[in-house]
PDB file of C-alpha atoms in Angstrom:
ATOM      1  CA  MET A   1     -14.713  76.926  -3.188  1.00 59.00           C
ATOM      2  CA  LYS A   2     -17.822  74.492  -3.203  1.00 54.00           C
ATOM      3  CA  LYS A   3     -19.085  75.494  -6.165  1.00 57.00           C
ATOM      4  CA  LEU A   4     -15.768  75.181  -7.754  1.00 48.00           C
ATOM      5  CA  LEU A   5     -15.004  71.009  -5.519  1.00 48.00           C
ATOM      6  CA  PHE A   6     -18.581  70.550  -6.771  1.00 50.00           C
ATOM      7  CA  VAL A   7     -16.832  71.331 -10.784  1.00 46.00           C
ATOM      8  CA  ILE A   8     -13.205  69.552 -10.037  1.00 57.00           C
ATOM      9  CA  SER A   9     -15.651  66.194  -8.640  1.00 52.00           C
ATOM     10  CA  LEU A  10     -18.072  66.717 -11.595  1.00 47.00           C
ATOM     11  CA  LEU A  11     -14.873  66.713 -14.167  1.00 48.00           C
ATOM     12  CA  VAL A  12     -13.795  63.986 -12.533  1.00 50.00           C
ATOM     13  CA  LEU A  13     -17.128  61.620 -12.133  1.00 49.00           C
ATOM     14  CA  THR A  14     -17.565  62.333 -16.428  1.00 53.00           C
ATOM     15  CA  LEU A  15     -13.729  61.720 -16.321  1.00 49.00           C
ATOM     16  CA  VAL A  16     -13.894  57.978 -14.632  1.00 47.00           C
ATOM     17  CA  GLY A  17     -16.788  56.576 -16.494  1.00 53.00           C
ATOM     18  CA  SER A  18     -16.048  58.090 -20.180  1.00 47.00           C
ATOM     19  CA  ALA A  19     -12.360  55.889 -19.030  1.00 46.00           C
ATOM     20  CA  ALA A  20     -14.508  52.836 -18.258  1.00 46.00           C
ATOM     21  CA  SER A  21     -17.125  53.140 -21.108  1.00 46.00           C
ATOM     22  CA  LEU A  22     -14.121  53.099 -23.730  1.00 42.00           C
ATOM     23  CA  SER A  23     -12.297  50.001 -21.754  1.00 45.00           C
ATOM     24  CA  ALA A  24     -16.356  48.314 -21.473  1.00 46.00           C
ATOM     25  CA  GLN A  25     -16.253  48.926 -25.763  1.00 48.00           C
ATOM     26  CA  GLY A  26     -12.916  47.205 -25.613  1.00 47.00           C
ATOM     27  CA  THR A  27     -10.452  50.501 -27.277  1.00 45.00           C
ATOM     28  CA  ALA A  28      -8.226  50.675 -24.205  1.00 46.00           C
ATOM     29  CA  LYS A  29      -5.866  47.692 -23.959  1.00 50.00           C
ATOM     30  CA  GLY A  30      -5.413  45.347 -21.222  1.00 48.00           C
ATOM     31  CA  PRO A  31      -5.086  41.116 -20.500  1.00 49.00           C
ATOM     32  CA  GLU A  32      -6.988  39.250 -22.685  1.00 50.00           C
ATOM     33  CA  PRO A  33      -9.075  36.359 -21.375  1.00 47.00           C
ATOM     34  CA  THR A  34      -8.255  34.691 -23.422  1.00 48.00           C
ATOM     35  CA  LEU A  35      -4.886  34.678 -23.075  1.00 44.00           C
ATOM     36  CA  VAL A  36      -4.963  32.607 -19.533  1.00 48.00           C
ATOM     37  CA  ARG A  37      -6.889  30.423 -21.176  1.00 51.00           C
ATOM     38  CA  ASP A  38      -4.207  29.686 -24.031  1.00 84.00           C
ATOM     39  CA  LYS A  39      -1.740  30.006 -20.880  1.00 90.00           C
ATOM     40  CA  LEU A  40      -4.159  26.818 -18.948  1.00 92.00           C
ATOM     41  CA  LEU A  41      -4.060  24.295 -22.460  1.00 93.00           C
ATOM     42  CA  GLU A  42      -0.333  25.037 -22.681  1.00 94.00           C
ATOM     43  CA  GLN A  43      -0.005  24.353 -19.114  1.00 95.00           C
ATOM     44  CA  GLU A  44      -2.455  21.095 -19.327  1.00 95.00           C
ATOM     45  CA  ALA A  45      -0.015  20.543 -22.923  1.00 96.00           C
ATOM     46  CA  LEU A  46       2.992  20.182 -21.588  1.00 96.00           C
ATOM     47  CA  HIS A  47       2.057  17.756 -18.182  1.00 97.00           C
ATOM     48  CA  ASN A  48       0.967  14.871 -20.985  1.00 96.00           C
ATOM     49  CA  LEU A  49       4.608  15.632 -22.270  1.00 97.00           C
ATOM     50  CA  GLU A  50       6.217  14.629 -19.201  1.00 98.00           C
ATOM     51  CA  VAL A  51       4.325  12.149 -18.500  1.00 98.00           C
ATOM     52  CA  ALA A  52       4.990  10.781 -22.348  1.00 98.00           C
ATOM     53  CA  ARG A  53       8.183  11.699 -21.588  1.00 98.00           C
ATOM     54  CA  GLN A  54       8.116   9.593 -18.367  1.00 98.00           C
ATOM     55  CA  TYR A  55       6.656   6.479 -19.979  1.00 98.00           C
ATOM     56  CA  PHE A  56       8.924   7.276 -23.492  1.00 98.00           C
ATOM     57  CA  LYS A  57      12.054   6.961 -22.323  1.00 97.00           C
ATOM     58  CA  LEU A  58      12.609   5.442 -18.519  1.00 96.00           C
ATOM     59  CA  LYS A  59      10.039   3.130 -18.411  1.00 97.00           C
ATOM     60  CA  LYS A  60       9.565   1.571 -22.030  1.00 97.00           C
ATOM     61  CA  ALA A  61       6.445   1.826 -22.409  1.00 97.00           C
ATOM     62  CA  TYR A  62       5.851   2.626 -25.574  1.00 97.00           C
ATOM     63  CA  ARG A  63       1.610   2.124 -25.842  1.00 97.00           C
ATOM     64  CA  ALA A  64       1.420   4.195 -22.788  1.00 97.00           C
ATOM     65  CA  SER A  65       3.686   7.360 -24.213  1.00 98.00           C
ATOM     66  CA  LEU A  66       1.631   6.877 -27.084  1.00 98.00           C
ATOM     67  CA  SER A  67      -1.905   6.851 -25.892  1.00 97.00           C
ATOM     68  CA  ARG A  68      -0.056  10.394 -24.069  1.00 97.00           C
ATOM     69  CA  CYS A  69       0.534  11.919 -27.580  1.00 98.00           C
ATOM     70  CA  GLU A  70      -2.470  11.211 -29.011  1.00 97.00           C
ATOM     71  CA  GLU A  71      -4.789  12.715 -26.279  1.00 97.00           C
ATOM     72  CA  THR A  72      -1.782  15.737 -26.315  1.00 97.00           C
ATOM     73  CA  ILE A  73      -2.302  15.709 -30.656  1.00 97.00           C
ATOM     74  CA  VAL A  74      -6.837  15.558 -30.684  1.00 96.00           C
ATOM     75  CA  ALA A  75      -7.241  18.302 -27.476  1.00 95.00           C
ATOM     76  CA  TYR A  76      -3.961  20.673 -28.204  1.00 95.00           C
ATOM     77  CA  PRO A  77      -3.707  21.468 -31.316  1.00 93.00           C
ATOM     78  CA  ASP A  78      -1.399  24.715 -30.534  1.00 92.00           C
ATOM     79  CA  PHE A  79       0.435  22.984 -28.511  1.00 94.00           C
ATOM     80  CA  THR A  80       4.047  25.079 -28.729  1.00 94.00           C
ATOM     81  CA  ARG A  81       5.722  21.400 -28.347  1.00 96.00           C
ATOM     82  CA  TYR A  82       2.839  20.133 -30.713  1.00 97.00           C
ATOM     83  CA  ASP A  83       6.663  18.739 -32.276  1.00 97.00           C
ATOM     84  CA  GLU A  84       7.728  17.329 -30.041  1.00 98.00           C
ATOM     85  CA  VAL A  85       4.074  14.894 -29.359  1.00 98.00           C
ATOM     86  CA  LEU A  86       4.060  14.241 -33.116  1.00 98.00           C
ATOM     87  CA  TYR A  87       7.935  12.322 -32.679  1.00 98.00           C
ATOM     88  CA  LEU A  88       6.823  10.984 -29.396  1.00 98.00           C
ATOM     89  CA  ALA A  89       3.924   9.120 -30.877  1.00 98.00           C
ATOM     90  CA  GLY A  90       6.232   8.190 -34.009  1.00 98.00           C
ATOM     91  CA  MET A  91       8.442   6.561 -32.329  1.00 98.00           C
ATOM     92  CA  SER A  92       6.214   5.290 -30.102  1.00 98.00           C
ATOM     93  CA  SER A  93       4.281   3.800 -32.975  1.00 97.00           C
ATOM     94  CA  TYR A  94       7.705   2.724 -34.553  1.00 97.00           C
ATOM     95  CA  TYR A  95       8.900   0.434 -30.886  1.00 97.00           C
ATOM     96  CA  LEU A  96       5.474  -0.918 -30.959  1.00 97.00           C
ATOM     97  CA  SER A  97       5.599  -1.806 -34.690  1.00 96.00           C
ATOM     98  CA  VAL A  98       9.186  -4.155 -34.560  1.00 95.00           C
ATOM     99  CA  SER A  99       7.795  -5.408 -30.575  1.00 94.00           C
ATOM    100  CA  GLN A 100      10.339  -4.003 -28.144  1.00 95.00           C
ATOM    101  CA  GLY A 101      10.140  -1.670 -24.690  1.00 94.00           C
ATOM    102  CA  LYS A 102       8.641  -3.009 -21.764  1.00 94.00           C
ATOM    103  CA  GLN A 103       3.858  -2.673 -22.755  1.00 93.00           C
ATOM    104  CA  LYS A 104       3.444  -5.407 -25.803  1.00 91.00           C
ATOM    105  CA  PRO A 105       0.668  -4.103 -28.161  1.00 92.00           C
ATOM    106  CA  THR A 106      -2.736  -4.303 -28.157  1.00 91.00           C
ATOM    107  CA  LYS A 107      -4.492  -6.597 -30.476  1.00 92.00           C
ATOM    108  CA  GLU A 108      -5.465  -3.328 -32.845  1.00 94.00           C
ATOM    109  CA  GLN A 109      -2.172  -2.199 -32.789  1.00 94.00           C
ATOM    110  CA  THR A 110      -0.855  -4.590 -35.402  1.00 95.00           C
ATOM    111  CA  PRO A 111       2.727  -4.715 -36.382  1.00 96.00           C
ATOM    112  CA  ASP A 112       1.387  -3.577 -40.146  1.00 96.00           C
ATOM    113  CA  LYS A 113      -1.027  -0.502 -38.433  1.00 97.00           C
ATOM    114  CA  MET A 114       1.550   0.759 -35.927  1.00 97.00           C
ATOM    115  CA  LYS A 115       3.795   1.272 -38.389  1.00 97.00           C
ATOM    116  CA  ALA A 116       1.631   3.195 -40.769  1.00 97.00           C
ATOM    117  CA  SER A 117       0.970   5.781 -37.341  1.00 97.00           C
ATOM    118  CA  ALA A 118       4.778   6.223 -37.266  1.00 97.00           C
ATOM    119  CA  ILE A 119       5.305   7.057 -40.781  1.00 97.00           C
ATOM    120  CA  GLU A 120       2.011   9.110 -40.160  1.00 97.00           C
ATOM    121  CA  TYR A 121       3.175  11.293 -37.693  1.00 98.00           C
ATOM    122  CA  LEU A 122       7.240  11.468 -37.775  1.00 98.00           C
ATOM    123  CA  SER A 123       6.228  12.503 -41.749  1.00 97.00           C
ATOM    124  CA  GLN A 124       3.917  15.305 -40.802  1.00 97.00           C
ATOM    125  CA  LEU A 125       6.697  15.951 -38.576  1.00 97.00           C
ATOM    126  CA  VAL A 126       9.526  16.200 -41.524  1.00 97.00           C
ATOM    127  CA  ASN A 127       6.907  18.075 -43.441  1.00 96.00           C
ATOM    128  CA  ASP A 128       5.418  20.237 -40.805  1.00 96.00           C
ATOM    129  CA  PHE A 129       8.486  21.354 -38.269  1.00 97.00           C
ATOM    130  CA  PRO A 130      11.071  21.748 -40.887  1.00 96.00           C
ATOM    131  CA  ASP A 131      13.010  23.349 -38.254  1.00 97.00           C
ATOM    132  CA  SER A 132      12.378  20.790 -35.356  1.00 97.00           C
ATOM    133  CA  VAL A 133      15.357  19.446 -33.633  1.00 98.00           C
ATOM    134  CA  PHE A 134      13.565  15.758 -34.409  1.00 98.00           C
ATOM    135  CA  LYS A 135      13.867  16.721 -37.920  1.00 97.00           C
ATOM    136  CA  ASP A 136      17.111  14.226 -37.935  1.00 97.00           C
ATOM    137  CA  GLU A 137      16.366  11.566 -35.523  1.00 97.00           C
ATOM    138  CA  ALA A 138      12.765  10.909 -37.105  1.00 97.00           C
ATOM    139  CA  LEU A 139      14.248  10.816 -41.353  1.00 97.00           C
ATOM    140  CA  ARG A 140      16.358   8.255 -40.077  1.00 97.00           C
ATOM    141  CA  THR A 141      13.862   6.254 -38.661  1.00 97.00           C
ATOM    142  CA  LEU A 142      11.236   7.459 -41.685  1.00 97.00           C
ATOM    143  CA  GLN A 143      14.415   6.360 -44.038  1.00 96.00           C
ATOM    144  CA  PRO A 144      14.194   2.325 -44.193  1.00 94.00           C
ATOM    145  CA  LEU A 145      10.117   2.034 -43.654  1.00 93.00           C
ATOM    146  CA  GLY A 146      10.281   4.528 -47.245  1.00 92.00           C
ATOM    147  CA  GLY A 147      10.038   7.880 -46.018  1.00 90.00           C
ATOM    148  CA  PRO A 148       8.056  10.226 -45.627  1.00 91.00           C
ATOM    149  CA  VAL A 149       4.839  11.054 -46.982  1.00 92.00           C
ATOM    150  CA  LYS A 150       4.587  14.759 -48.811  1.00 87.00           C
ATOM    151  CA  LYS A 151       1.586  16.957 -48.065  1.00 79.00           C
ATOM    152  CA  SER A 152       0.143  16.577 -50.471  1.00 67.00           C
TER     153      SER A 152
END
């Protein structure tokens, strides 16, 4: 009887050791650490977007909104709501180019630079996200600016 228990214990240890070895080699399926990291990046990007929305919609602080959007564009290029970030950046740039909103543009944010920035962001939205809910508004804004710039 003791021999039988010893053999069974050995088999169990061997099977557990084999499973751990396979898991360490990556053949066993399980959560990948990059998914957790991506989820955190997504949350950070979403926070930036929400702050940019607040500045844009509630405060009409287009310079602050543009700043948050540009930070998000640089830091989170794989953000799932990238189209909305481009929309807010483009519209904020446009409003700054025509001196709307509660904040004045900086000296570097000349009307011509802001107009070019608006065209760039809104054109990227139209070209890269043809199914975006923001596409029609972007096209309406781009119309008097000469239309969207086509991707080369």
